[in-house]
Amino acid sequence: MAADGAGTEDAGAPGGMTFDEFEARAHAMWEEIPDAYKAGVDGISVQPQAEAHPDRPEYYTLGMCFTEPYPSGYMGPDSTRSIVALYHGSFQKVAERAPAFDWEEELWETITHELRHHLEFLAEDDALEGLDYAMEETWKRGQGEDFDPWYFQSGLPLAPGTYRVEYDVYIEQVWQEPAFQAASELEFEWDGARWSIPRPDVLGDVHFIWLHGLDAGGGWVQLVLVKKRGMGERIRALFDSGPPELWESEAEPARLGDAPESPGPDDGRPGRAAGGPPPAPSDDDPDPDDGPDPDEGPDPDDDPDAPTGEPHG
């Protein structure tokens, strides 16, 4: 699990942790996770160093799941052992860059994120890694099939919380229900500008908002609202087989000002190495500026005055 950051040697943002505090809190969180979900994991290892991402040095790896299968006739916790590594120095680096960095929240996110990698390995679900998986889930969503609503997180990171999957861009925002209901507008950054849209009525667990009029570099820009859960609720929901509450809506952003450091449509856009650009449009193709294909998003002829937030079936 990686995040954006810059250098510092202290505990970082207010509420930061020393190494000893970080190590103690990490082990306490580990004990809160039911043993059934930790089968095959030998524990956590807290390291003091910062681990820069090998391909993007401005990003730091907060944690890693190291897994080693042993010879066996089946793939299970008795033949597959993992250890979760956490990097205190990486947390320091990211906290320096982000004053609102929540050490407690990010530590829990990192532990559970890496634990999921172990469980995915046990399930032999290698497709959960990488862009191919995100593209497959995008296709399922467009076809109206069941899909992983967090698929976009497997895309190419353009900035913290911003991902590209081929020609589409996803800007993720995490909200607690009270803060969401208190907001009248939602703000985000894209293509050198700050933008705002009216808050939709419903947060749900994951809410995709198709943003009209923004250039994604060939596809759509979507604002993805993700509900932030309390720790106890998230322990129960982490491996819950019940479907999440999904919503889709659309909005037309209003420009608020400049954001020169924000990513734009040319960042991470695939070229010939990824199979080339989309086919040249024909007279039968809809204008991308007028709305998405009905199989890929909202109908551009929908009543703009209709209530926002349509449940995804």
CSV table of C-alpha atoms in Angstrom, one decimal:
chain,number,residue,atom,x,y,z
A,1,MET,CA,0.0,0.0,0.0
A,2,ALA,CA,1.6,3.3,-1.1
A,3,ALA,CA,0.9,7.0,-0.5
A,4,ASP,CA,2.3,10.3,-1.5
A,5,GLY,CA,4.8,12.0,0.9
A,6,ALA,CA,7.8,14.2,1.6
A,7,GLY,CA,10.6,14.0,4.1
A,8,THR,CA,10.8,14.6,7.8
A,9,GLU,CA,12.4,12.9,10.8
A,10,ASP,CA,9.8,13.6,13.5
A,11,ALA,CA,6.4,12.1,14.1
A,12,GLY,CA,4.9,14.2,11.3
A,13,ALA,CA,1.5,15.7,11.5
A,14,PRO,CA,-0.3,16.5,14.8
A,15,GLY,CA,-1.3,13.3,16.4
A,16,GLY,CA,1.7,11.5,14.9
A,17,MET,CA,3.4,8.6,16.6
A,18,THR,CA,6.9,7.8,17.7
A,19,PHE,CA,8.3,4.5,16.5
A,20,ASP,CA,7.5,2.9,19.9
A,21,GLU,CA,4.0,4.2,19.9
A,22,PHE,CA,3.5,3.1,16.3
A,23,GLU,CA,4.7,-0.4,17.0
A,24,ALA,CA,2.5,-0.7,20.1
A,25,ARG,CA,-0.6,0.5,18.3
A,26,ALA,CA,0.0,-1.7,15.3
A,27,HIS,CA,0.2,-4.8,17.5
A,28,ALA,CA,-2.9,-3.7,19.4
A,29,MET,CA,-4.8,-3.3,16.2
A,30,TRP,CA,-3.6,-6.7,15.0
A,31,GLU,CA,-5.1,-8.3,18.1
A,32,GLU,CA,-8.5,-6.8,17.4
A,33,ILE,CA,-8.8,-8.7,14.1
A,34,PRO,CA,-10.5,-12.1,14.6
A,35,ASP,CA,-8.0,-15.1,14.4
A,36,ALA,CA,-10.1,-16.7,11.6
A,37,TYR,CA,-9.0,-13.9,9.2
A,38,LYS,CA,-5.3,-14.2,10.2
A,39,ALA,CA,-4.8,-17.9,9.4
A,40,GLY,CA,-1.5,-18.4,7.7
A,41,VAL,CA,-0.1,-15.0,8.8
A,42,ASP,CA,2.8,-15.2,11.2
A,43,GLY,CA,2.2,-11.7,12.4
A,44,ILE,CA,3.3,-8.1,11.7
A,45,SER,CA,6.8,-6.7,11.6
A,46,VAL,CA,7.2,-3.0,12.3
A,47,GLN,CA,10.2,-1.4,10.6
A,48,PRO,CA,11.7,2.1,11.2
A,49,GLN,CA,12.7,2.9,7.6
A,50,ALA,CA,10.8,4.7,4.9
A,51,GLU,CA,10.2,2.6,1.8
A,52,ALA,CA,10.0,4.7,-1.4
A,53,HIS,CA,7.9,3.2,-4.2
A,54,PRO,CA,10.3,1.6,-6.8
A,55,ASP,CA,8.7,3.3,-9.8
A,56,ARG,CA,7.3,6.5,-8.3
A,57,PRO,CA,9.8,8.0,-5.8
A,58,GLU,CA,7.4,10.6,-4.6
A,59,TYR,CA,5.2,7.8,-3.2
A,60,TYR,CA,6.0,5.7,-0.1
A,61,THR,CA,5.0,2.2,0.7
A,62,LEU,CA,3.2,2.1,4.0
A,63,GLY,CA,3.1,-1.7,4.2
A,64,MET,CA,3.7,-4.9,2.4
A,65,CYS,CA,2.5,-8.5,2.6
A,66,PHE,CA,5.3,-10.9,2.1
A,67,THR,CA,3.9,-14.4,1.2
A,68,GLU,CA,5.8,-17.6,0.6
A,69,PRO,CA,4.0,-20.8,-0.5
A,70,TYR,CA,5.4,-24.1,0.7
A,71,PRO,CA,5.2,-27.4,-1.3
A,72,SER,CA,1.8,-28.8,-0.9
A,73,GLY,CA,-1.0,-30.4,-2.8
A,74,TYR,CA,-3.3,-27.5,-2.1
A,75,MET,CA,-3.2,-23.8,-1.4
A,76,GLY,CA,-4.2,-23.0,2.1
A,77,PRO,CA,-3.0,-21.4,5.4
A,78,ASP,CA,-1.1,-24.5,6.3
A,79,SER,CA,1.1,-24.3,3.2
A,80,THR,CA,1.1,-20.5,2.6
A,81,ARG,CA,2.7,-18.3,5.2
A,82,SER,CA,2.7,-14.5,5.2
A,83,ILE,CA,4.0,-11.7,7.3
A,84,VAL,CA,2.8,-8.1,7.2
A,85,ALA,CA,5.5,-5.4,7.2
A,86,LEU,CA,4.7,-1.8,8.3
A,87,TYR,CA,7.1,1.1,7.7
A,88,HIS,CA,7.0,3.8,10.3
A,89,GLY,CA,9.4,6.0,8.3
A,90,SER,CA,6.9,6.0,5.3
A,91,PHE,CA,4.1,7.1,7.6
A,92,GLN,CA,6.4,10.0,8.7
A,93,LYS,CA,7.1,11.0,5.2
A,94,VAL,CA,3.5,11.1,4.2
A,95,ALA,CA,2.4,12.9,7.3
A,96,GLU,CA,4.8,15.7,6.5
A,97,ARG,CA,3.2,16.2,3.1
A,98,ALA,CA,-0.4,15.9,4.4
A,99,PRO,CA,-1.1,18.0,7.6
A,100,ALA,CA,-4.5,16.2,8.1
A,101,PHE,CA,-2.9,12.8,7.9
A,102,ASP,CA,-4.7,10.5,10.3
A,103,TRP,CA,-2.1,8.0,11.7
A,104,GLU,CA,-4.6,5.9,13.5
A,105,GLU,CA,-6.9,5.6,10.4
A,106,GLU,CA,-4.1,5.0,8.0
A,107,LEU,CA,-2.4,2.4,10.1
A,108,TRP,CA,-5.7,0.4,10.3
A,109,GLU,CA,-6.2,0.8,6.6
A,110,THR,CA,-2.7,-0.5,5.9
A,111,ILE,CA,-3.0,-3.5,8.1
A,112,THR,CA,-6.3,-4.6,6.7
A,113,HIS,CA,-5.3,-3.8,3.1
A,114,GLU,CA,-2.2,-6.1,3.4
A,115,LEU,CA,-4.2,-8.8,5.2
A,116,ARG,CA,-6.6,-8.9,2.2
A,117,HIS,CA,-3.6,-9.6,0.0
A,118,HIS,CA,-2.8,-12.7,2.0
A,119,LEU,CA,-6.4,-13.9,1.7
A,120,GLU,CA,-6.5,-13.2,-2.0
A,121,PHE,CA,-3.3,-15.3,-2.4
A,122,LEU,CA,-5.0,-18.2,-0.5
A,123,ALA,CA,-7.9,-17.9,-2.9
A,124,GLU,CA,-5.4,-18.0,-5.9
A,125,ASP,CA,-7.0,-14.8,-7.0
A,126,ASP,CA,-3.9,-13.3,-8.8
A,127,ALA,CA,-6.2,-11.1,-11.0
A,128,LEU,CA,-6.8,-8.9,-8.0
A,129,GLU,CA,-3.4,-7.3,-8.8
A,130,GLY,CA,-3.0,-4.7,-11.4
A,131,LEU,CA,-4.7,-2.9,-14.2
A,132,ASP,CA,-6.0,-6.0,-16.0
A,133,TYR,CA,-8.3,-6.6,-13.0
A,134,ALA,CA,-9.5,-3.0,-13.0
A,135,MET,CA,-10.3,-3.2,-16.7
A,136,GLU,CA,-12.2,-6.4,-16.3
A,137,GLU,CA,-14.3,-5.0,-13.5
A,138,THR,CA,-14.9,-1.9,-15.5
A,139,TRP,CA,-16.3,-4.1,-18.3
A,140,LYS,CA,-18.5,-6.0,-15.8
A,141,ARG,CA,-19.9,-2.7,-14.5
A,142,GLY,CA,-20.7,-1.5,-18.0
A,143,GLN,CA,-22.5,-4.7,-18.8
A,144,GLY,CA,-24.6,-4.5,-15.6
A,145,GLU,CA,-23.0,-7.5,-14.0
A,146,ASP,CA,-21.8,-7.8,-10.4
A,147,PHE,CA,-18.5,-6.0,-10.0
A,148,ASP,CA,-16.0,-5.1,-7.3
A,149,PRO,CA,-16.9,-1.4,-6.5
A,150,TRP,CA,-13.3,-0.7,-5.4
A,151,TYR,CA,-11.8,-1.9,-8.7
A,152,PHE,CA,-10.6,1.6,-9.6
A,153,GLN,CA,-8.0,1.4,-6.8
A,154,SER,CA,-6.2,-1.2,-8.9
A,155,GLY,CA,-5.7,1.4,-11.6
A,156,LEU,CA,-2.7,3.6,-12.2
A,157,PRO,CA,-2.3,6.2,-9.4
A,158,LEU,CA,-2.0,9.7,-10.7
A,159,ALA,CA,-2.1,11.4,-7.3
A,160,PRO,CA,-3.3,10.4,-3.8
A,161,GLY,CA,-6.8,9.1,-4.3
A,162,THR,CA,-6.8,9.6,-8.1
A,163,TYR,CA,-6.6,6.6,-10.4
A,164,ARG,CA,-6.6,6.0,-14.1
A,165,VAL,CA,-8.1,2.8,-15.7
A,166,GLU,CA,-7.3,3.0,-19.4
A,167,TYR,CA,-9.1,6.2,-20.5
A,168,ASP,CA,-11.2,6.7,-17.4
A,169,VAL,CA,-10.2,8.6,-14.3
A,170,TYR,CA,-11.6,8.1,-10.8
A,171,ILE,CA,-11.2,10.6,-8.0
A,172,GLU,CA,-11.9,9.0,-4.6
A,173,GLN,CA,-13.2,10.8,-1.6
A,174,VAL,CA,-13.8,9.2,1.8
A,175,TRP,CA,-16.7,10.6,3.9
A,176,GLN,CA,-18.2,10.0,7.2
A,177,GLU,CA,-22.0,10.2,7.1
A,178,PRO,CA,-22.4,13.2,9.4
A,179,ALA,CA,-19.8,15.3,7.6
A,180,PHE,CA,-21.3,14.3,4.2
A,181,GLN,CA,-24.8,15.3,5.3
A,182,ALA,CA,-23.5,18.6,6.6
A,183,ALA,CA,-21.8,19.5,3.3
A,184,SER,CA,-23.6,21.4,0.6
A,185,GLU,CA,-20.9,21.1,-2.0
A,186,LEU,CA,-18.2,18.6,-2.8
A,187,GLU,CA,-14.9,19.9,-4.0
A,188,PHE,CA,-12.1,18.2,-5.9
A,189,GLU,CA,-9.1,18.9,-8.2
A,190,TRP,CA,-8.6,17.9,-11.8
A,191,ASP,CA,-6.8,19.3,-14.9
A,192,GLY,CA,-5.2,22.3,-13.2
A,193,ALA,CA,-8.4,23.5,-11.5
A,194,ARG,CA,-10.6,23.2,-8.4
A,195,TRP,CA,-14.1,22.1,-9.1
A,196,SER,CA,-17.4,21.9,-7.1
A,197,ILE,CA,-20.6,19.9,-7.5
A,198,PRO,CA,-23.8,19.9,-5.4
A,199,ARG,CA,-23.8,17.1,-2.7
A,200,PRO,CA,-26.0,14.2,-3.8
A,201,ASP,CA,-28.7,13.1,-1.4
A,202,VAL,CA,-27.2,9.7,-0.7
A,203,LEU,CA,-23.7,8.6,0.3
A,204,GLY,CA,-24.1,4.8,0.3
A,205,ASP,CA,-21.1,2.6,0.7
A,206,VAL,CA,-19.7,3.6,-2.8
A,207,HIS,CA,-21.2,6.3,-4.9
A,208,PHE,CA,-20.0,6.9,-8.5
A,209,ILE,CA,-20.7,10.4,-9.9
A,210,TRP,CA,-20.2,10.8,-13.6
A,211,LEU,CA,-18.8,14.3,-14.2
A,212,HIS,CA,-19.9,16.0,-17.4
A,213,GLY,CA,-17.7,18.4,-19.3
A,214,LEU,CA,-14.3,17.3,-17.9
A,215,ASP,CA,-11.6,15.8,-20.1
A,216,ALA,CA,-10.3,12.5,-18.9
A,217,GLY,CA,-8.1,11.8,-21.9
A,218,GLY,CA,-10.6,9.7,-23.9
A,219,GLY,CA,-13.1,8.5,-21.3
A,220,TRP,CA,-14.9,9.8,-18.3
A,221,VAL,CA,-13.9,11.5,-15.0
A,222,GLN,CA,-15.9,10.1,-12.1
A,223,LEU,CA,-15.9,11.3,-8.5
A,224,VAL,CA,-16.2,8.2,-6.2
A,225,LEU,CA,-17.6,8.7,-2.7
A,226,VAL,CA,-16.6,6.0,-0.3
A,227,LYS,CA,-18.2,5.7,3.1
A,228,LYS,CA,-15.8,5.7,6.1
A,229,ARG,CA,-16.7,3.2,8.7
A,230,GLY,CA,-15.9,3.1,12.4
A,231,MET,CA,-13.3,0.5,13.4
A,232,GLY,CA,-15.8,-2.0,14.9
A,233,GLU,CA,-18.1,-1.8,12.0
A,234,ARG,CA,-15.2,-2.2,9.6
A,235,ILE,CA,-14.0,-5.4,11.3
A,236,ARG,CA,-17.4,-6.9,10.7
A,237,ALA,CA,-17.7,-5.6,7.2
A,238,LEU,CA,-14.2,-6.3,6.0
A,239,PHE,CA,-15.0,-9.8,5.0
A,240,ASP,CA,-18.8,-9.6,4.9
A,241,SER,CA,-20.2,-11.4,1.9
A,242,GLY,CA,-23.2,-9.1,1.8
A,243,PRO,CA,-23.3,-6.7,-1.2
A,244,PRO,CA,-22.3,-3.0,-0.5
A,245,GLU,CA,-24.8,-0.2,-1.1
A,246,LEU,CA,-23.9,1.2,-4.5
A,247,TRP,CA,-25.1,4.4,-6.1
A,248,GLU,CA,-24.6,6.2,-9.4
A,249,SER,CA,-25.4,9.8,-10.3
A,250,GLU,CA,-24.2,12.5,-12.6
A,251,ALA,CA,-23.3,16.2,-12.2
A,252,GLU,CA,-21.9,19.2,-14.0
A,253,PRO,CA,-18.9,20.7,-12.1
A,254,ALA,CA,-18.4,24.4,-11.6
A,255,ARG,CA,-14.9,25.7,-11.7
A,256,LEU,CA,-13.8,27.4,-8.4
A,257,GLY,CA,-10.2,28.3,-9.1
A,258,ASP,CA,-6.7,27.0,-10.1
A,259,ALA,CA,-5.0,23.9,-8.9
A,260,PRO,CA,-1.8,23.8,-10.9
A,261,GLU,CA,-0.4,20.7,-9.3
A,262,SER,CA,-3.4,18.5,-10.0
A,263,PRO,CA,-3.2,15.7,-12.6
A,264,GLY,CA,-4.8,16.1,-16.0
A,265,PRO,CA,-6.0,14.2,-19.1
A,266,ASP,CA,-2.5,13.5,-20.4
A,267,ASP,CA,-1.2,11.9,-17.2
A,268,GLY,CA,-1.0,8.2,-17.4
A,269,ARG,CA,-3.0,8.0,-20.6
A,270,PRO,CA,-2.3,4.8,-22.5
A,271,GLY,CA,-0.5,4.8,-25.8
A,272,ARG,CA,0.4,2.2,-28.3
A,273,ALA,CA,2.1,0.0,-25.6
A,274,ALA,CA,-1.3,-0.4,-24.0
A,275,GLY,CA,-3.0,-1.3,-27.3
A,276,GLY,CA,-3.2,2.1,-28.9
A,277,PRO,CA,-5.9,4.8,-28.6
A,278,PRO,CA,-9.6,4.0,-29.0
A,279,PRO,CA,-10.9,3.4,-32.5
A,280,ALA,CA,-11.7,6.4,-34.5
A,281,PRO,CA,-15.3,7.6,-34.0
A,282,SER,CA,-17.9,6.9,-36.6
A,283,ASP,CA,-21.1,8.8,-37.5
A,284,ASP,CA,-23.0,6.2,-35.4
A,285,ASP,CA,-21.0,6.8,-32.2
A,286,PRO,CA,-22.4,9.2,-29.6
A,287,ASP,CA,-20.5,12.4,-29.0
A,288,PRO,CA,-18.4,11.8,-25.8
A,289,ASP,CA,-19.2,15.4,-24.7
A,290,ASP,CA,-22.9,14.7,-24.8
A,291,GLY,CA,-22.8,11.7,-22.5
A,292,PRO,CA,-21.7,8.1,-22.1
A,293,ASP,CA,-22.9,5.1,-23.9
A,294,PRO,CA,-26.0,3.7,-22.1
A,295,ASP,CA,-24.0,0.5,-21.3
A,296,GLU,CA,-21.2,2.6,-19.7
A,297,GLY,CA,-22.9,5.3,-17.8
A,298,PRO,CA,-26.0,7.5,-17.4
A,299,ASP,CA,-28.2,8.3,-20.3
A,300,PRO,CA,-27.4,11.9,-21.5
A,301,ASP,CA,-31.1,12.3,-22.3
A,302,ASP,CA,-32.1,11.8,-18.7
A,303,ASP,CA,-34.0,14.6,-17.0
A,304,PRO,CA,-31.3,16.9,-15.5
A,305,ASP,CA,-33.8,17.9,-12.8
A,306,ALA,CA,-34.3,14.3,-11.7
A,307,PRO,CA,-33.1,13.5,-8.2
A,308,THR,CA,-29.4,12.6,-8.0
A,309,GLY,CA,-28.3,9.2,-6.8
A,310,GLU,CA,-29.8,6.2,-8.7
A,311,PRO,CA,-29.2,2.9,-7.0
A,312,HIS,CA,-27.0,0.5,-8.9
A,313,GLY,CA,-28.8,-2.8,-9.5
